[in-house]
mmCIF file of C-alpha atoms in Angstrom:
data_model
loop_
_atom_site.group_PDB
_atom_site.id
_atom_site.type_symbol
_atom_site.label_atom_id
_atom_site.label_comp_id
_atom_site.label_asym_id
_atom_site.label_seq_id
_atom_site.Cartn_x
_atom_site.Cartn_y
_atom_site.Cartn_z
ATOM 1 C CA UNK A 1 74.348 -34.593 43.254
ATOM 2 C CA UNK A 2 76.317 -31.064 43.807
ATOM 3 C CA UNK A 3 74.841 -28.115 44.129
ATOM 4 C CA UNK A 4 75.658 -24.361 43.897
ATOM 5 C CA UNK A 5 72.863 -22.136 44.490
ATOM 6 C CA UNK A 6 70.644 -22.725 41.763
ATOM 7 C CA UNK A 7 72.451 -24.793 39.975
ATOM 8 C CA UNK A 8 72.450 -28.805 40.025
ATOM 9 C CA UNK A 9 75.201 -31.008 38.892
ATOM 10 C CA UNK A 10 73.967 -34.455 37.443
ATOM 11 C CA UNK A 11 76.454 -37.048 36.261
ATOM 12 C CA UNK A 12 75.813 -39.062 33.529
ATOM 13 C CA UNK A 13 77.195 -42.495 32.876
ATOM 14 C CA UNK A 14 78.970 -42.814 29.471
ATOM 15 C CA UNK A 15 80.408 -46.371 27.662
ATOM 16 C CA UNK A 16 83.671 -45.118 26.659
ATOM 17 C CA UNK A 17 87.109 -43.443 28.091
ATOM 18 C CA UNK A 18 85.402 -40.412 29.697
ATOM 19 C CA UNK A 19 83.357 -42.580 31.699
ATOM 20 C CA UNK A 20 81.049 -39.789 32.635
ATOM 21 C CA UNK A 21 79.484 -36.258 31.587
ATOM 22 C CA UNK A 22 78.608 -33.447 33.523
ATOM 23 C CA UNK A 23 75.126 -32.348 32.594
ATOM 24 C CA UNK A 24 73.060 -29.413 34.878
ATOM 25 C CA UNK A 25 69.865 -28.741 36.129
ATOM 26 C CA UNK A 26 69.299 -24.922 36.702
ATOM 27 C CA UNK A 27 65.766 -24.273 38.903
ATOM 28 C CA UNK A 28 64.280 -20.843 38.352
ATOM 29 C CA UNK A 29 60.892 -19.390 39.629
ATOM 30 C CA UNK A 30 59.084 -20.209 36.504
ATOM 31 C CA UNK A 31 60.641 -23.770 35.517
ATOM 32 C CA UNK A 32 63.706 -25.348 35.029
ATOM 33 C CA UNK A 33 66.363 -25.592 32.742
ATOM 34 C CA UNK A 34 68.621 -28.451 31.466
ATOM 35 C CA UNK A 35 71.988 -28.053 30.342
ATOM 36 C CA UNK A 36 73.212 -30.786 28.140
ATOM 37 C CA UNK A 37 71.756 -34.197 27.726
ATOM 38 C CA UNK A 38 73.831 -37.522 27.929
ATOM 39 C CA UNK A 39 73.553 -40.435 25.231
ATOM 40 C CA UNK A 40 70.061 -42.050 24.693
ATOM 41 C CA UNK A 41 71.336 -45.359 26.560
ATOM 42 C CA UNK A 42 69.332 -47.007 29.534
ATOM 43 C CA UNK A 43 72.225 -45.572 32.083
ATOM 44 C CA UNK A 44 71.397 -42.155 31.114
ATOM 45 C CA UNK A 45 67.693 -42.418 30.767
ATOM 46 C CA UNK A 46 67.909 -43.815 34.619
ATOM 47 C CA UNK A 47 70.218 -41.097 35.924
ATOM 48 C CA UNK A 48 67.585 -38.537 34.353
ATOM 49 C CA UNK A 49 64.832 -40.225 36.090
ATOM 50 C CA UNK A 50 66.970 -40.776 39.150
ATOM 51 C CA UNK A 51 67.974 -36.856 39.327
ATOM 52 C CA UNK A 52 64.333 -35.848 38.686
ATOM 53 C CA UNK A 53 63.314 -37.996 41.951
ATOM 54 C CA UNK A 54 65.885 -36.528 44.208
ATOM 55 C CA UNK A 55 65.354 -32.953 42.736
ATOM 56 C CA UNK A 56 61.324 -33.355 43.210
ATOM 57 C CA UNK A 57 60.981 -31.786 39.674
ATOM 58 C CA UNK A 58 58.351 -32.901 36.761
ATOM 59 C CA UNK A 59 59.299 -33.250 33.089
ATOM 60 C CA UNK A 60 56.493 -30.538 32.614
ATOM 61 C CA UNK A 61 58.355 -28.041 34.666
ATOM 62 C CA UNK A 62 61.131 -27.999 31.927
ATOM 63 C CA UNK A 63 60.747 -24.835 30.240
ATOM 64 C CA UNK A 64 64.092 -25.331 27.999
ATOM 65 C CA UNK A 65 66.978 -27.450 27.018
ATOM 66 C CA UNK A 66 70.108 -26.223 25.923
ATOM 67 C CA UNK A 67 73.156 -27.647 24.486
ATOM 68 C CA UNK A 68 76.660 -26.519 24.480
ATOM 69 C CA UNK A 69 77.731 -28.557 21.271
ATOM 70 C CA UNK A 70 76.602 -31.470 18.886
ATOM 71 C CA UNK A 71 78.916 -34.237 20.236
ATOM 72 C CA UNK A 72 76.705 -37.179 21.031
ATOM 73 C CA UNK A 73 77.464 -37.169 24.832
ATOM 74 C CA UNK A 74 75.732 -33.788 25.061
ATOM 75 C CA UNK A 75 73.542 -33.894 22.270
ATOM 76 C CA UNK A 76 72.494 -37.456 22.361
ATOM 77 C CA UNK A 77 69.426 -37.472 24.406
ATOM 78 C CA UNK A 78 67.842 -34.144 23.864
ATOM 79 C CA UNK A 79 65.454 -35.308 21.248
ATOM 80 C CA UNK A 80 64.258 -37.823 23.912
ATOM 81 C CA UNK A 81 64.132 -35.349 26.326
ATOM 82 C CA UNK A 82 62.079 -32.647 23.977
ATOM 83 C CA UNK A 83 59.546 -35.633 23.751
ATOM 84 C CA UNK A 84 59.294 -36.132 27.888
ATOM 85 C CA UNK A 85 59.263 -32.381 28.152
ATOM 86 C CA UNK A 86 57.734 -30.663 25.435
ATOM 87 C CA UNK A 87 60.678 -27.990 25.768
ATOM 88 C CA UNK A 88 62.476 -26.109 23.231
ATOM 89 C CA UNK A 89 66.207 -26.990 22.664
ATOM 90 C CA UNK A 90 68.726 -24.341 22.074
ATOM 91 C CA UNK A 91 72.368 -24.852 20.512
ATOM 92 C CA UNK A 92 74.337 -23.026 17.794
ATOM 93 C CA UNK A 93 73.170 -23.174 14.061
ATOM 94 C CA UNK A 94 76.818 -24.578 13.072
ATOM 95 C CA UNK A 95 76.407 -27.663 15.549
ATOM 96 C CA UNK A 96 72.624 -28.275 14.510
ATOM 97 C CA UNK A 97 74.344 -28.523 10.926
ATOM 98 C CA UNK A 98 77.154 -30.676 12.070
ATOM 99 C CA UNK A 99 75.081 -33.002 14.111
ATOM 100 C CA UNK A 100 73.157 -33.987 11.024
ATOM 101 C CA UNK A 101 76.244 -34.269 8.836
ATOM 102 C CA UNK A 102 78.085 -36.590 11.137
ATOM 103 C CA UNK A 103 75.093 -38.544 12.413
ATOM 104 C CA UNK A 104 71.950 -38.100 9.847
ATOM 105 C CA UNK A 105 71.084 -41.468 8.217
ATOM 106 C CA UNK A 106 71.602 -40.456 4.813
ATOM 107 C CA UNK A 107 75.137 -38.869 5.531
ATOM 108 C CA UNK A 108 78.027 -39.826 3.430
ATOM 109 C CA UNK A 109 80.281 -38.376 6.055
ATOM 110 C CA UNK A 110 81.399 -41.970 7.417
ATOM 111 C CA UNK A 111 82.729 -42.905 3.907
ATOM 112 C CA UNK A 112 84.128 -39.256 3.420
ATOM 113 C CA UNK A 113 86.080 -39.824 6.775
ATOM 114 C CA UNK A 114 87.128 -43.074 5.799
ATOM 115 C CA UNK A 115 89.095 -41.993 2.698
ATOM 116 C CA UNK A 116 90.070 -38.754 4.321
ATOM 117 C CA UNK A 117 92.317 -40.560 7.196
ATOM 118 C CA UNK A 118 93.457 -42.882 4.558
ATOM 119 C CA UNK A 119 95.000 -40.419 2.341
ATOM 120 C CA UNK A 120 96.513 -39.388 5.621
ATOM 121 C CA UNK A 121 98.223 -42.997 6.522
ATOM 122 C CA UNK A 122 95.856 -44.881 8.531
ATOM 123 C CA UNK A 123 96.049 -48.771 7.489
ATOM 124 C CA UNK A 124 93.206 -50.021 5.544
ATOM 125 C CA UNK A 125 92.329 -52.671 8.865
ATOM 126 C CA UNK A 126 91.691 -49.589 10.735
ATOM 127 C CA UNK A 127 90.091 -47.165 8.057
ATOM 128 C CA UNK A 128 87.342 -49.766 6.790
ATOM 129 C CA UNK A 129 86.261 -49.549 10.146
ATOM 130 C CA UNK A 130 85.275 -45.993 10.092
ATOM 131 C CA UNK A 131 82.047 -46.105 8.706
ATOM 132 C CA UNK A 132 80.335 -48.848 11.081
ATOM 133 C CA UNK A 133 81.884 -46.987 13.820
ATOM 134 C CA UNK A 134 80.460 -43.985 13.021
ATOM 135 C CA UNK A 135 77.083 -45.326 12.098
ATOM 136 C CA UNK A 136 77.086 -47.118 15.318
ATOM 137 C CA UNK A 137 76.203 -43.872 17.402
ATOM 138 C CA UNK A 138 72.952 -43.382 15.374
ATOM 139 C CA UNK A 139 70.904 -45.391 18.223
ATOM 140 C CA UNK A 140 72.542 -42.682 20.839
ATOM 141 C CA UNK A 141 71.453 -39.654 19.073
ATOM 142 C CA UNK A 142 68.179 -40.593 17.675
ATOM 143 C CA UNK A 143 65.773 -38.819 17.771
ATOM 144 C CA UNK A 144 67.043 -35.957 16.866
ATOM 145 C CA UNK A 145 65.604 -32.739 18.492
ATOM 146 C CA UNK A 146 63.719 -29.875 16.640
ATOM 147 C CA UNK A 147 66.053 -27.414 17.186
ATOM 148 C CA UNK A 148 66.300 -23.303 18.307
ATOM 149 C CA UNK A 149 68.887 -21.282 17.395
ATOM 150 C CA UNK A 150 70.996 -19.425 19.636
ATOM 151 C CA UNK A 151 73.757 -16.729 18.444
ATOM 152 C CA UNK A 152 76.930 -15.443 20.104
ATOM 153 C CA UNK A 153 75.839 -12.208 21.900
ATOM 154 C CA UNK A 154 72.528 -13.410 22.777
ATOM 155 C CA UNK A 155 71.228 -13.317 25.963
ATOM 156 C CA UNK A 156 69.157 -16.387 27.287
ATOM 157 C CA UNK A 157 67.182 -17.049 30.882
ATOM 158 C CA UNK A 158 68.833 -19.898 32.462
ATOM 159 C CA UNK A 159 66.341 -20.242 35.913
ATOM 160 C CA UNK A 160 66.212 -16.978 37.144
ATOM 161 C CA UNK A 161 69.683 -15.417 35.730
ATOM 162 C CA UNK A 162 70.497 -14.156 32.512
ATOM 163 C CA UNK A 163 73.412 -15.698 30.680
ATOM 164 C CA UNK A 164 75.334 -13.904 27.981
ATOM 165 C CA UNK A 165 76.115 -16.613 25.227
ATOM 166 C CA UNK A 166 79.661 -16.729 24.048
ATOM 167 C CA UNK A 167 81.253 -18.761 21.237
ATOM 168 C CA UNK A 168 83.734 -20.468 22.288
ATOM 169 C CA UNK A 169 84.906 -22.758 19.496
ATOM 170 C CA UNK A 170 87.748 -25.247 18.890
ATOM 171 C CA UNK A 171 86.451 -28.433 20.621
ATOM 172 C CA UNK A 172 83.563 -27.960 18.251
ATOM 173 C CA UNK A 173 82.895 -25.320 15.558
ATOM 174 C CA UNK A 174 79.716 -23.758 17.358
ATOM 175 C CA UNK A 175 80.629 -24.675 20.894
ATOM 176 C CA UNK A 176 78.557 -22.212 22.878
ATOM 177 C CA UNK A 177 79.540 -21.351 26.633
ATOM 178 C CA UNK A 178 77.043 -19.573 28.882
ATOM 179 C CA UNK A 179 78.106 -16.527 31.311
ATOM 180 C CA UNK A 180 76.735 -14.793 34.148
ATOM 181 C CA UNK A 181 78.186 -11.278 34.775
ATOM 182 C CA UNK A 182 76.660 -11.057 38.010
ATOM 183 C CA UNK A 183 78.294 -13.822 39.803
ATOM 184 C CA UNK A 184 81.118 -14.443 37.119
ATOM 185 C CA UNK A 185 79.939 -17.808 36.652
ATOM 186 C CA UNK A 186 80.788 -20.152 33.369
ATOM 187 C CA UNK A 187 78.877 -22.742 32.349
ATOM 188 C CA UNK A 188 81.562 -23.556 29.707
ATOM 189 C CA UNK A 189 80.761 -27.582 28.593
ATOM 190 C CA UNK A 190 84.191 -28.715 27.155
ATOM 191 C CA UNK A 191 85.532 -25.172 26.336
ATOM 192 C CA UNK A 192 87.849 -25.741 29.598
ATOM 193 C CA UNK A 193 88.071 -28.750 31.795
ATOM 194 C CA UNK A 194 89.879 -29.008 34.806
ATOM 195 C CA UNK A 195 92.156 -32.161 34.682
ATOM 196 C CA UNK A 196 91.915 -32.916 31.094
ATOM 197 C CA UNK A 197 92.470 -31.551 27.892
ATOM 198 C CA UNK A 198 89.542 -31.072 25.720
ATOM 199 C CA UNK A 199 90.137 -32.927 22.467
ATOM 200 C CA UNK A 200 90.574 -30.370 19.192
ATOM 201 C CA UNK A 201 90.207 -32.169 16.266
ATOM 202 C CA UNK A 202 90.623 -31.861 12.421
ATOM 203 C CA UNK A 203 87.540 -33.115 10.473
ATOM 204 C CA UNK A 204 86.508 -33.033 6.770
ATOM 205 C CA UNK A 205 83.835 -29.872 5.663
ATOM 206 C CA UNK A 206 84.357 -28.454 9.332
ATOM 207 C CA UNK A 207 86.818 -25.663 10.414
ATOM 208 C CA UNK A 208 90.145 -25.931 8.678
ATOM 209 C CA UNK A 209 92.440 -25.011 11.468
ATOM 210 C CA UNK A 210 90.593 -25.975 14.667
ATOM 211 C CA UNK A 211 93.432 -25.500 16.784
ATOM 212 C CA UNK A 212 94.014 -21.839 15.922
ATOM 213 C CA UNK A 213 90.596 -21.704 16.368
ATOM 214 C CA UNK A 214 90.904 -22.608 20.164
ATOM 215 C CA UNK A 215 93.911 -20.865 20.975
ATOM 216 C CA UNK A 216 92.657 -17.690 19.541
ATOM 217 C CA UNK A 217 89.436 -18.388 21.826
ATOM 218 C CA UNK A 218 91.177 -19.145 25.087
ATOM 219 C CA UNK A 219 93.347 -15.806 24.488
ATOM 220 C CA UNK A 220 90.082 -13.804 24.194
ATOM 221 C CA UNK A 221 88.536 -15.443 27.184
ATOM 222 C CA UNK A 222 91.288 -14.259 29.606
ATOM 223 C CA UNK A 223 89.200 -11.279 29.403
ATOM 224 C CA UNK A 224 86.430 -12.446 31.237
ATOM 225 C CA UNK A 225 86.623 -12.536 34.805
ATOM 226 C CA UNK A 226 85.373 -16.120 35.970
ATOM 227 C CA UNK A 227 85.139 -17.414 39.547
ATOM 228 C CA UNK A 228 83.520 -20.836 38.636
ATOM 229 C CA UNK A 229 83.544 -23.000 35.806
ATOM 230 C CA UNK A 230 80.777 -25.637 35.476
ATOM 231 C CA UNK A 231 82.756 -28.332 33.119
ATOM 232 C CA UNK A 232 81.454 -31.129 31.549
ATOM 233 C CA UNK A 233 83.938 -33.278 32.571
ATOM 234 C CA UNK A 234 85.424 -32.931 35.991
ATOM 235 C CA UNK A 235 84.672 -31.057 39.141
ATOM 236 C CA UNK A 236 83.542 -27.346 39.423
ATOM 237 C CA UNK A 237 86.646 -25.302 39.737
ATOM 238 C CA UNK A 238 88.001 -21.674 39.872
ATOM 239 C CA UNK A 239 91.409 -21.416 38.807
ATOM 240 C CA UNK A 240 90.364 -20.054 35.458
ATOM 241 C CA UNK A 241 93.283 -18.179 34.049
ATOM 242 C CA UNK A 242 95.920 -20.641 35.520
ATOM 243 C CA UNK A 243 93.966 -23.323 33.427
ATOM 244 C CA UNK A 244 93.777 -21.463 30.145
ATOM 245 C CA UNK A 245 97.518 -20.926 30.621
ATOM 246 C CA UNK A 246 98.267 -24.722 31.072
ATOM 247 C CA UNK A 247 96.584 -25.521 28.354
ATOM 248 C CA UNK A 248 98.357 -23.187 25.996
ATOM 249 C CA UNK A 249 101.528 -24.533 27.310
ATOM 250 C CA UNK A 250 100.398 -27.887 26.547
ATOM 251 C CA UNK A 251 99.591 -27.316 22.925
ATOM 252 C CA UNK A 252 102.485 -25.326 22.323
ATOM 253 C CA UNK A 253 104.593 -28.122 23.720
ATOM 254 C CA UNK A 254 102.815 -30.832 21.581
ATOM 255 C CA UNK A 255 103.286 -28.845 18.427
ATOM 256 C CA UNK A 256 106.895 -28.818 19.061
ATOM 257 C CA UNK A 257 107.045 -32.361 19.840
ATOM 258 C CA UNK A 258 105.190 -32.959 16.627
ATOM 259 C CA UNK A 259 107.406 -30.590 14.653
ATOM 260 C CA UNK A 260 110.569 -31.946 15.613
ATOM 261 C CA UNK A 261 109.477 -35.518 14.888
ATOM 262 C CA UNK A 262 108.569 -34.605 11.100
ATOM 263 C CA UNK A 263 111.975 -32.550 11.145
ATOM 264 C CA UNK A 264 113.854 -35.139 12.380
ATOM 265 C CA UNK A 265 111.910 -38.268 9.585
ATOM 266 C CA UNK A 266 112.262 -35.426 7.131
ATOM 267 C CA UNK A 267 108.549 -36.471 5.987
ATOM 268 C CA UNK A 268 106.069 -38.241 7.820
ATOM 269 C CA UNK A 269 102.010 -39.091 7.578
ATOM 270 C CA UNK A 270 99.739 -37.853 9.972
ATOM 271 C CA UNK A 271 99.276 -41.609 11.327
ATOM 272 C CA UNK A 272 102.891 -41.867 11.928
ATOM 273 C CA UNK A 273 103.243 -38.726 13.874
ATOM 274 C CA UNK A 274 99.753 -40.084 15.602
ATOM 275 C CA UNK A 275 101.353 -43.311 16.645
ATOM 276 C CA UNK A 276 104.566 -41.385 17.844
ATOM 277 C CA UNK A 277 102.404 -38.609 19.795
ATOM 278 C CA UNK A 278 99.894 -41.388 21.283
ATOM 279 C CA UNK A 279 101.311 -44.649 21.020
ATOM 280 C CA UNK A 280 99.693 -47.820 19.157
ATOM 281 C CA UNK A 281 97.067 -49.260 21.629
ATOM 282 C CA UNK A 282 94.092 -47.871 20.666
ATOM 283 C CA UNK A 283 90.383 -48.573 19.783
ATOM 284 C CA UNK A 284 88.940 -47.449 16.326
ATOM 285 C CA UNK A 285 86.994 -44.998 18.636
ATOM 286 C CA UNK A 286 90.253 -43.637 20.304
ATOM 287 C CA UNK A 287 92.088 -43.426 17.294
ATOM 288 C CA UNK A 288 89.715 -41.563 15.220
ATOM 289 C CA UNK A 289 90.123 -39.049 18.078
ATOM 290 C CA UNK A 290 93.856 -39.302 18.384
ATOM 291 C CA UNK A 291 94.505 -39.155 14.756
ATOM 292 C CA UNK A 292 92.078 -36.014 14.396
ATOM 293 C CA UNK A 293 93.839 -34.051 17.254
ATOM 294 C CA UNK A 294 97.547 -34.905 15.350
ATOM 295 C CA UNK A 295 95.898 -33.280 11.791
ATOM 296 C CA UNK A 296 94.644 -30.478 13.700
ATOM 297 C CA UNK A 297 98.166 -29.416 15.347
ATOM 298 C CA UNK A 298 99.891 -30.667 11.808
ATOM 299 C CA UNK A 299 98.045 -28.162 9.962
ATOM 300 C CA UNK A 300 98.455 -25.405 12.542
ATOM 301 C CA UNK A 301 101.791 -26.004 11.620
ATOM 302 C CA UNK A 302 101.446 -25.811 7.838
ATOM 303 C CA UNK A 303 99.176 -23.182 7.981
ATOM 304 C CA UNK A 304 101.752 -20.861 9.853
ATOM 305 C CA UNK A 305 104.460 -21.630 7.115
ATOM 306 C CA UNK A 306 106.784 -24.141 9.404
ATOM 307 C CA UNK A 307 105.678 -27.524 7.947
ATOM 308 C CA UNK A 308 104.640 -28.535 4.219
ATOM 309 C CA UNK A 309 103.381 -31.236 2.514
ATOM 310 C CA UNK A 310 103.465 -33.424 -0.422
ATOM 311 C CA UNK A 311 101.039 -35.950 -1.910
ATOM 312 C CA UNK A 312 102.950 -39.272 -2.918
ATOM 313 C CA UNK A 313 100.624 -42.139 -4.351
ATOM 314 C CA UNK A 314 97.772 -40.851 -3.073
ATOM 315 C CA UNK A 315 99.218 -40.226 0.621
ATOM 316 C CA UNK A 316 99.913 -36.987 2.301
ATOM 317 C CA UNK A 317 103.303 -36.493 3.816
ATOM 318 C CA UNK A 318 104.179 -33.503 6.302
ATOM 319 C CA UNK A 319 107.488 -32.286 5.952
ATOM 320 C CA UNK A 320 109.798 -29.208 6.864
ATOM 321 C CA UNK A 321 109.871 -26.223 4.709
#
């Protein structure tokens, strides 16, 4: 467990490729704040209990639970932590609504996503796995918390420090980060990671141009002076502007590679571009994110007028203008 003044980093195991998520405990004179929750799995329950014992605090001391966004590794255990602590759970209204859309028991999003991916070239043997795969997350995110909303521009007290609530979308439409202007510290969730690139995905019924949303966010966040970033994956880091610039270069290169592939082939489905960009050795979990990220880049190019689309026999193809 790493510590920086009042902030303690808790490592929570994940049963998929990322392997680990950082949650944070912030200690204050009146109580404790938890930042992000992990999954509702035994490994993460045990990790929280071990962190509690090592830190010498009780569940009754927790005064709030704050979520950066709705993805299962951040949101999943929040309802259980709320039951244990009685504390309010804060997140953006957008991400609360999207948690219900993706993971609600009555949601038809799994079938809608299957059809969406099939139209973009995903073969039936993969597409038909999507509904069961998405519904397999239900036990990891239940019970859903009773949520309170945070809005960009709000201020929230975490421990004994007032943080500005910043909207940092792209990875998730309602993603929030938290900025301490005195120490110039940023609790950044998945907005900015020290080594890996945050996944930027296009999903049905969500932002139609998430990559543009993310690139605009990166440009806007350059205005902030940040001396420490506390990310959800990887160690705390201080090369803030350098990391933003590296991510901008990464996406520019990927856009160029995808556009060149489409132009060379004259027309291609998103799935064909995905296999070219990310290879063919996938699980359904990884393929879902790879194809969604491919679509985010292709739609960015289309909306900028660099590619167009045509539909043939119910299949969407990208092509040069």
